[in-house]
Short mmCIF file of N, CA and C in Angstrom, two decimals:
data_model
loop_
_atom_site.label_atom_id
_atom_site.label_comp_id
_atom_site.label_asym_id
_atom_site.label_seq_id
_atom_site.Cartn_x
_atom_site.Cartn_y
_atom_site.Cartn_z
N MET K 1 -3.73 9.95 -0.30
CA MET K 1 -3.05 10.63 1.00
C MET K 1 -3.32 11.96 1.09
N GLU K 2 -3.53 12.79 -0.27
CA GLU K 2 -3.26 14.26 -0.07
C GLU K 2 -4.68 14.65 0.68
N GLY K 3 -4.11 15.69 1.62
CA GLY K 3 -5.33 16.23 2.34
C GLY K 3 -5.56 15.40 3.66
N ILE K 4 -4.96 14.27 3.89
CA ILE K 4 -5.29 13.71 5.26
C ILE K 4 -4.44 14.20 6.19
N SER K 5 -5.07 14.53 7.43
CA SER K 5 -4.37 15.14 8.41
C SER K 5 -4.52 13.98 9.73
N TRP K 6 -3.54 14.14 10.82
CA TRP K 6 -3.60 13.67 11.72
C TRP K 6 -4.84 13.23 12.60
N ALA K 7 -5.75 14.74 12.38
CA ALA K 7 -7.20 14.74 13.05
C ALA K 7 -8.15 14.06 12.26
N ASP K 8 -7.86 13.83 11.19
CA ASP K 8 -8.85 13.20 10.38
C ASP K 8 -9.06 11.86 10.66
N LEU K 9 -8.15 11.17 11.27
CA LEU K 9 -8.01 9.72 11.53
C LEU K 9 -8.34 9.49 13.09
N ASP K 10 -9.07 8.28 13.17
CA ASP K 10 -9.68 8.03 14.56
C ASP K 10 -8.70 7.58 15.28
N ALA K 11 -9.05 7.04 16.63
CA ALA K 11 -8.09 6.62 17.57
C ALA K 11 -7.56 5.08 17.04
N GLU K 12 -8.15 4.45 16.71
CA GLU K 12 -7.48 2.81 16.29
C GLU K 12 -6.80 3.15 15.09
N GLU K 13 -7.19 3.91 14.08
CA GLU K 13 -6.48 4.40 13.00
C GLU K 13 -4.82 4.81 13.56
N LEU K 14 -4.97 5.76 14.56
CA LEU K 14 -3.79 6.39 14.96
C LEU K 14 -2.81 5.30 15.79
N ARG K 15 -3.70 4.48 16.38
CA ARG K 15 -2.73 3.51 17.26
C ARG K 15 -2.08 2.65 16.24
N ALA K 16 -2.64 2.12 15.24
CA ALA K 16 -2.21 1.22 14.42
C ALA K 16 -0.99 1.98 13.27
N ILE K 17 -0.98 3.22 12.97
CA ILE K 17 0.32 3.85 12.76
C ILE K 17 1.27 4.17 13.54
N ALA K 18 1.11 4.01 14.90
CA ALA K 18 1.88 4.07 15.92
C ALA K 18 2.42 2.92 16.05
N ILE K 19 1.71 1.71 16.18
CA ILE K 19 2.10 0.34 16.12
C ILE K 19 3.05 -0.05 14.97
N LEU K 20 2.71 0.28 13.86
CA LEU K 20 3.64 0.09 12.51
C LEU K 20 4.67 0.77 12.53
N GLY K 21 4.80 1.91 12.80
CA GLY K 21 5.70 3.16 13.06
C GLY K 21 6.95 2.47 13.80
N ALA K 22 6.23 1.96 14.96
CA ALA K 22 7.36 1.28 15.82
C ALA K 22 7.76 -0.05 15.58
N GLY K 23 7.52 -0.44 14.53
CA GLY K 23 7.83 -1.67 14.00
C GLY K 23 7.25 -2.82 14.65
N LEU K 24 6.13 -2.80 15.13
CA LEU K 24 5.62 -3.96 16.09
C LEU K 24 4.71 -4.59 15.17
N SER K 25 4.08 -5.63 15.54
CA SER K 25 3.43 -6.91 14.61
C SER K 25 1.91 -6.19 14.19
N ILE K 26 1.43 -6.15 12.96
CA ILE K 26 0.33 -5.84 12.49
C ILE K 26 -0.90 -6.44 13.10
N GLU K 27 -0.74 -7.75 13.75
CA GLU K 27 -1.59 -8.37 14.42
C GLU K 27 -2.26 -7.61 15.65
N LEU K 28 -1.25 -6.73 16.19
CA LEU K 28 -1.64 -5.80 17.30
C LEU K 28 -2.62 -4.68 16.84
N CYS K 29 -2.96 -4.51 15.59
CA CYS K 29 -3.81 -3.36 15.03
C CYS K 29 -5.26 -3.98 14.79
N ASP K 30 -6.14 -2.95 15.10
CA ASP K 30 -7.65 -3.23 14.81
C ASP K 30 -7.84 -3.65 13.08
N PRO K 31 -8.46 -4.57 12.80
CA PRO K 31 -8.62 -4.83 11.34
C PRO K 31 -9.51 -3.88 10.57
N VAL K 32 -10.39 -3.43 11.22
CA VAL K 32 -11.12 -2.31 10.55
C VAL K 32 -10.32 -0.91 10.38
N ALA K 33 -9.51 -0.39 11.25
CA ALA K 33 -8.52 0.55 11.04
C ALA K 33 -7.48 0.28 9.96
N LEU K 34 -6.88 -1.12 9.91
CA LEU K 34 -6.10 -1.20 8.67
C LEU K 34 -6.66 -1.30 7.39
N LEU K 35 -7.96 -1.69 7.33
CA LEU K 35 -8.87 -1.43 5.95
C LEU K 35 -8.77 -0.04 5.63
N ASN K 36 -9.11 0.77 6.65
CA ASN K 36 -9.36 2.25 6.32
C ASN K 36 -7.88 2.88 5.90
N LEU K 37 -6.92 2.16 6.55
CA LEU K 37 -5.51 3.10 6.31
C LEU K 37 -4.96 2.58 5.04
N LYS K 38 -5.27 1.34 4.74
CA LYS K 38 -5.08 0.89 2.94
C LYS K 38 -6.01 1.43 2.20
N ARG K 39 -7.16 1.81 2.31
CA ARG K 39 -7.89 2.74 1.62
C ARG K 39 -7.43 4.10 1.30
N LEU K 40 -6.86 4.64 2.42
CA LEU K 40 -6.33 6.12 2.37
C LEU K 40 -4.92 6.05 1.80
N GLY K 41 -4.28 4.76 1.58
CA GLY K 41 -2.95 4.87 0.96
C GLY K 41 -1.98 5.00 2.17
N LEU K 42 -2.06 4.69 3.28
CA LEU K 42 -1.23 4.82 4.38
C LEU K 42 -0.46 3.62 4.70
N ILE K 43 -1.08 2.46 4.25
CA ILE K 43 -0.37 1.34 4.74
C ILE K 43 -0.27 0.37 3.22
N VAL K 44 0.61 -0.56 3.19
CA VAL K 44 0.52 -1.57 1.88
C VAL K 44 0.98 -2.78 2.77
N GLY K 45 0.44 -3.90 2.59
CA GLY K 45 0.65 -4.87 3.43
C GLY K 45 0.73 -4.81 4.81
N SER K 46 1.85 -4.99 5.37
CA SER K 46 1.93 -4.61 6.93
C SER K 46 2.91 -3.70 6.95
N HIS K 47 2.90 -2.67 6.41
CA HIS K 47 4.12 -1.47 6.32
C HIS K 47 3.21 -0.13 6.12
N LEU K 48 4.05 0.80 6.81
CA LEU K 48 3.33 2.13 6.60
C LEU K 48 4.19 2.54 5.32
N THR K 49 3.35 3.31 4.37
CA THR K 49 3.72 4.22 3.22
C THR K 49 4.58 5.22 3.48
N ALA K 50 5.44 5.79 2.51
CA ALA K 50 6.12 7.06 2.81
C ALA K 50 5.24 8.15 3.26
N PRO K 51 4.16 8.39 2.66
CA PRO K 51 3.46 9.37 3.04
C PRO K 51 2.82 9.09 4.57
N ALA K 52 2.62 7.89 5.12
CA ALA K 52 2.11 7.67 6.43
C ALA K 52 3.49 8.03 7.28
N HIS K 53 4.68 7.61 6.92
CA HIS K 53 5.77 7.96 7.48
C HIS K 53 5.95 9.40 7.82
N GLU K 54 5.77 9.99 6.87
CA GLU K 54 5.89 11.55 6.81
C GLU K 54 4.77 12.33 7.74
N LEU K 55 3.56 11.68 7.75
CA LEU K 55 2.63 12.44 8.75
C LEU K 55 3.04 11.89 9.97
N ARG K 56 3.47 10.91 10.15
CA ARG K 56 3.59 10.51 11.63
C ARG K 56 4.94 11.23 12.20
N ARG K 57 6.12 11.61 11.18
CA ARG K 57 7.23 12.37 11.48
C ARG K 57 6.83 13.68 11.79
N ARG K 58 5.79 14.20 11.07
CA ARG K 58 5.56 15.81 11.33
C ARG K 58 4.82 15.68 12.54
N VAL K 59 4.04 14.90 13.10
CA VAL K 59 3.36 14.79 14.34
C VAL K 59 4.08 14.80 15.51
N VAL K 60 5.19 13.91 15.40
CA VAL K 60 6.03 13.88 16.44
C VAL K 60 6.89 15.15 16.50
N LEU K 61 7.28 15.58 15.53
CA LEU K 61 8.30 16.86 15.59
C LEU K 61 7.28 17.98 16.30
N ASP K 62 6.20 18.08 15.86
CA ASP K 62 5.38 18.95 16.28
C ASP K 62 5.03 19.01 17.79
N GLU K 63 4.82 17.72 18.14
CA GLU K 63 4.96 17.63 19.60
C GLU K 63 6.07 17.80 20.51
N LEU K 64 7.22 17.29 19.62
CA LEU K 64 8.20 17.75 20.48
C LEU K 64 8.64 19.03 20.72
N GLY K 65 8.04 19.97 19.72
CA GLY K 65 8.33 21.41 19.53
C GLY K 65 7.53 22.02 20.82
N ARG K 66 6.21 21.45 20.90
CA ARG K 66 5.47 22.07 22.19
C ARG K 66 6.23 21.79 23.29
N VAL K 67 6.64 20.50 23.55
CA VAL K 67 7.34 20.24 24.93
C VAL K 67 8.63 21.09 25.05
N ILE K 68 9.40 21.32 24.09
CA ILE K 68 10.61 22.07 24.34
C ILE K 68 10.45 23.58 24.38
N ALA K 69 9.09 23.96 23.63
CA ALA K 69 9.00 25.21 23.88
C ALA K 69 8.43 25.83 25.00
#
């Protein structure tokens, strides 16, 4: 997970992180994206790992900061 940024992920991988982070079904995710995210250590089973939650959290806070500023 070290060195992975939001910009390194493709649209389907980002969508999968958003889906899983929202608590929705893994069945809504692209299977290839899931394999890539598992390989990167961002998901285990059908759940985001702590590093994936942190990555998602940082992106959300950055976006909120831009909206508020």
